[in-house]
XYZ file of N, CA and C in Angstrom:
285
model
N 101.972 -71.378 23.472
C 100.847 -70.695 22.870
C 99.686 -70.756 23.847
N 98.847 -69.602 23.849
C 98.039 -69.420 25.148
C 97.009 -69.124 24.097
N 95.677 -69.655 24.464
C 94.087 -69.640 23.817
C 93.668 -68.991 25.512
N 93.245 -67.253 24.730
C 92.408 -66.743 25.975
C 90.938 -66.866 25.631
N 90.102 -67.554 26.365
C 88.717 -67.561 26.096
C 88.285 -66.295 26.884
N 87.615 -65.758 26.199
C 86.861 -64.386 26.431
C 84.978 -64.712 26.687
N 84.621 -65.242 27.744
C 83.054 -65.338 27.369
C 82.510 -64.423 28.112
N 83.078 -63.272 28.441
C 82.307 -62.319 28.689
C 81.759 -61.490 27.381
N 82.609 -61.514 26.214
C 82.321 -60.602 24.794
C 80.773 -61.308 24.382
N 80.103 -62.739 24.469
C 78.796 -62.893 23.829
C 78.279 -63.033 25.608
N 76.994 -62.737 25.373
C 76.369 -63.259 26.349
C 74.722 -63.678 26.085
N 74.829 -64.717 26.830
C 73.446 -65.946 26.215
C 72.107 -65.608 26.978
N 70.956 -65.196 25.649
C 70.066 -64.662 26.048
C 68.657 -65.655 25.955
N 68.636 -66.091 26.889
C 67.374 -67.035 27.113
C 66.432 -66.752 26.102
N 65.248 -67.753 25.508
C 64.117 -67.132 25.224
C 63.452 -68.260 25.129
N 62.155 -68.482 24.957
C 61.098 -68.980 25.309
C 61.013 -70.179 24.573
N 60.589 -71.491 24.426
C 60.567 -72.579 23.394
C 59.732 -72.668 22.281
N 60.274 -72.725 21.140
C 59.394 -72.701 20.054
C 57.847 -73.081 20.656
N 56.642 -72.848 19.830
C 55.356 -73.093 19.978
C 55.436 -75.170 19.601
N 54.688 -75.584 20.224
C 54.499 -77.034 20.391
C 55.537 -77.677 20.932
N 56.547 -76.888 21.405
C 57.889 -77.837 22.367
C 57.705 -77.390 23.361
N 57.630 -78.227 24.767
C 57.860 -78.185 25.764
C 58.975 -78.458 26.518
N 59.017 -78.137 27.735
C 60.113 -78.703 28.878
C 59.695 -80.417 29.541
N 60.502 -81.455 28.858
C 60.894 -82.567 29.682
C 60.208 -82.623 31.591
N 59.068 -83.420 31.548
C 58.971 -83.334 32.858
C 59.770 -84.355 34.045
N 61.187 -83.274 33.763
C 61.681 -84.053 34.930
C 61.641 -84.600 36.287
N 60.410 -84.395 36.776
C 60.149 -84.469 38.157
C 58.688 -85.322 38.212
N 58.409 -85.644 36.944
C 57.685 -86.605 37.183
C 55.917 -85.913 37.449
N 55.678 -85.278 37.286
C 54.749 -84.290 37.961
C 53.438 -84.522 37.366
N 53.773 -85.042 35.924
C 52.510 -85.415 35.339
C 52.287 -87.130 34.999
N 53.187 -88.007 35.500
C 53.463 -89.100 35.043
C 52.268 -89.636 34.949
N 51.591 -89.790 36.323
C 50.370 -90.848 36.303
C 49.377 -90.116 35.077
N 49.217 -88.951 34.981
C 48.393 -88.641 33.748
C 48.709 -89.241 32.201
N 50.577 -89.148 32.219
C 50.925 -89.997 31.017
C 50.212 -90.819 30.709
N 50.721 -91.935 31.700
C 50.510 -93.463 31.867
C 49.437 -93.573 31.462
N 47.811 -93.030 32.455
C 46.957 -93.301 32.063
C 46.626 -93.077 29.915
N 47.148 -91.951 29.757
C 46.571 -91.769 28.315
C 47.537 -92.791 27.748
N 48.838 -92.781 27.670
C 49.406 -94.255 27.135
C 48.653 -95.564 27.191
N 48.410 -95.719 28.475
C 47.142 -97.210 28.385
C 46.059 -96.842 27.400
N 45.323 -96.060 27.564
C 44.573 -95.810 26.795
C 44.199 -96.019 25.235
N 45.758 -95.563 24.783
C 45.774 -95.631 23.641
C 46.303 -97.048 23.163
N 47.444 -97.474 24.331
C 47.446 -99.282 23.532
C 45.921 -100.019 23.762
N 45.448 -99.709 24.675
C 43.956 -100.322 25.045
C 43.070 -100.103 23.792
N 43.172 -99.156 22.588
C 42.796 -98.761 21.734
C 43.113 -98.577 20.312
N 44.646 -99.564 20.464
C 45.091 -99.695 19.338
C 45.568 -98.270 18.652
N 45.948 -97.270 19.634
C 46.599 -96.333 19.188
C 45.251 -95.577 18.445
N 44.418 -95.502 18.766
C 43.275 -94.371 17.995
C 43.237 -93.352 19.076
N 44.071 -92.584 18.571
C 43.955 -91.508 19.816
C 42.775 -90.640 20.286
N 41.503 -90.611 19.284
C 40.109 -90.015 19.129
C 39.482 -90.795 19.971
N 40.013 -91.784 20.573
C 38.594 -92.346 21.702
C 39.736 -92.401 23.558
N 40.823 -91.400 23.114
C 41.733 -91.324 24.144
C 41.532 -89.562 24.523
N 40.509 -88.897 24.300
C 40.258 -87.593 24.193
C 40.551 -86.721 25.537
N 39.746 -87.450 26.418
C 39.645 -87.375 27.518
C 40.796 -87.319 28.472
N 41.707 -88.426 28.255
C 42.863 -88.863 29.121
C 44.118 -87.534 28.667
N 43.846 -87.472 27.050
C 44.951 -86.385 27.015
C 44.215 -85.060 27.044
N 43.810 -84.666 27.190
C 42.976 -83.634 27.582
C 43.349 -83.111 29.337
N 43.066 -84.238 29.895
C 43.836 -83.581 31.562
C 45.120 -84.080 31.721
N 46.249 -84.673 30.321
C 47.553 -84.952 30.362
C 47.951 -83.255 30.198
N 47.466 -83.098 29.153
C 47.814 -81.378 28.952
C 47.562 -80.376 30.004
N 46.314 -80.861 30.571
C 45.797 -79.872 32.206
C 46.748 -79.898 32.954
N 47.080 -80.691 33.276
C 48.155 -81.002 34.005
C 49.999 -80.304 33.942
N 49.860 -80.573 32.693
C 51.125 -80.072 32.179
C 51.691 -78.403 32.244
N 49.968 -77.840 31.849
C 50.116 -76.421 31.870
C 49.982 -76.318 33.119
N 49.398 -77.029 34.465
C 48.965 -76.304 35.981
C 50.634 -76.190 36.554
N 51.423 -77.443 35.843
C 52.563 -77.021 36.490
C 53.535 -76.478 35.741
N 53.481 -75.644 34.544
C 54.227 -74.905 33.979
C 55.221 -75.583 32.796
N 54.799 -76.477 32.815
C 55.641 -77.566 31.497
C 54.949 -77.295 30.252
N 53.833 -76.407 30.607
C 53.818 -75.901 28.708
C 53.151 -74.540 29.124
N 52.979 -74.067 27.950
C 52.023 -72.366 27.925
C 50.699 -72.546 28.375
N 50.249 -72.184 28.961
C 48.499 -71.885 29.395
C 47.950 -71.586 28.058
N 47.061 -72.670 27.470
C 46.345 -72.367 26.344
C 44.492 -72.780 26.976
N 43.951 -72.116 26.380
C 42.531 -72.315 26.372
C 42.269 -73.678 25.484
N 41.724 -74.581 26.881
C 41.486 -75.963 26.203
C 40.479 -76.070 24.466
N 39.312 -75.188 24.762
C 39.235 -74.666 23.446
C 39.880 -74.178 22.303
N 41.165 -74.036 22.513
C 41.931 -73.645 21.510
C 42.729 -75.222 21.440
N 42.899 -75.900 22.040
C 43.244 -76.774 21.787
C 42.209 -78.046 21.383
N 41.849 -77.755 21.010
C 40.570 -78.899 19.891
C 39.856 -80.060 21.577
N 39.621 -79.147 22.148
C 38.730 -79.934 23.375
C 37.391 -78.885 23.732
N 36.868 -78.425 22.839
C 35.658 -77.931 22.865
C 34.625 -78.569 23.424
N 34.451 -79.694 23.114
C 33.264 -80.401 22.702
C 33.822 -81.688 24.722
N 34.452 -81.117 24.928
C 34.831 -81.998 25.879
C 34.509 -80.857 27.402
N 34.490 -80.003 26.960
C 34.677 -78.850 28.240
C 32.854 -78.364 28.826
N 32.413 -78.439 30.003
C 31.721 -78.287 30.580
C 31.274 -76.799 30.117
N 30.011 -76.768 29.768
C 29.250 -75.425 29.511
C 28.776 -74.715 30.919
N 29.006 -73.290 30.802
C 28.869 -72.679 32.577
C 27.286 -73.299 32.609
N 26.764 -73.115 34.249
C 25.906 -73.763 34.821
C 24.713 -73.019 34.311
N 24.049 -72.550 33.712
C 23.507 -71.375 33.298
C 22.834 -72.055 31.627
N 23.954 -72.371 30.808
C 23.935 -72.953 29.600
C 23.216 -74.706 30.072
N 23.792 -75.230 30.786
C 23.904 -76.589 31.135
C 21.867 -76.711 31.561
N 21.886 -76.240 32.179
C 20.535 -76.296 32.809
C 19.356 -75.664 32.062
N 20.137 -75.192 30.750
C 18.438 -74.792 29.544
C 17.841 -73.201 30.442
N 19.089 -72.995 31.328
C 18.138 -71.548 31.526
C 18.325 -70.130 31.004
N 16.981 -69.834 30.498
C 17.373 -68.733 29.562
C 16.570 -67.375 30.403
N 17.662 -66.377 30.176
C 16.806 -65.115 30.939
C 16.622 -63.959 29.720
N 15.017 -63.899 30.276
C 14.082 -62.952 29.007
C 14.905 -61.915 28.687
């Protein structure tokens, strides 16, 4: 008895990872950013609200090298963390 596998009849169509899953950084690319926000947060007893900062450029990081979607750090609840253009910053207002 002969089993012919046929895998040309389906063929497997990539598509993109659900929203909030990423790709495994296998290469290590963001590690030291990990690390740092991991310390952080045992340094803090796991309150991740005074670790804002550290994961904030864990994610920068993540998106510069393609391990997640390019989102606007503002859309990701770092508003209040992101530098206002130079213009805003310096109180200058034009009439």
């Amino acid at each position: 008895m002969s089993t012919a596998m046929n895998f040309g009849s389906k063929s497997f169509k990539p598509r993109a990872p659900d929203k909030g899953s990423f790709p495994l950084d296998h290469f290590g690319e963001c590690k030291a950013f990990k690390e740092t926000f991991m310390k952080c947060l045992r340094d803090n007893s796991f309150d991740n609200s005074k670790c804002r900062l550290q994961s904030k450029e864990y994610l920068q990081c993540r998106m510069d090298n393609q391990l997640m979607t390019k989102e606007p750090m503002e859309k990701l609840g770092f508003r209040d963390l992101i530098d206002p253009p130079p213009s805003q910053a310096d109180g200058d207002t034009k009439p």
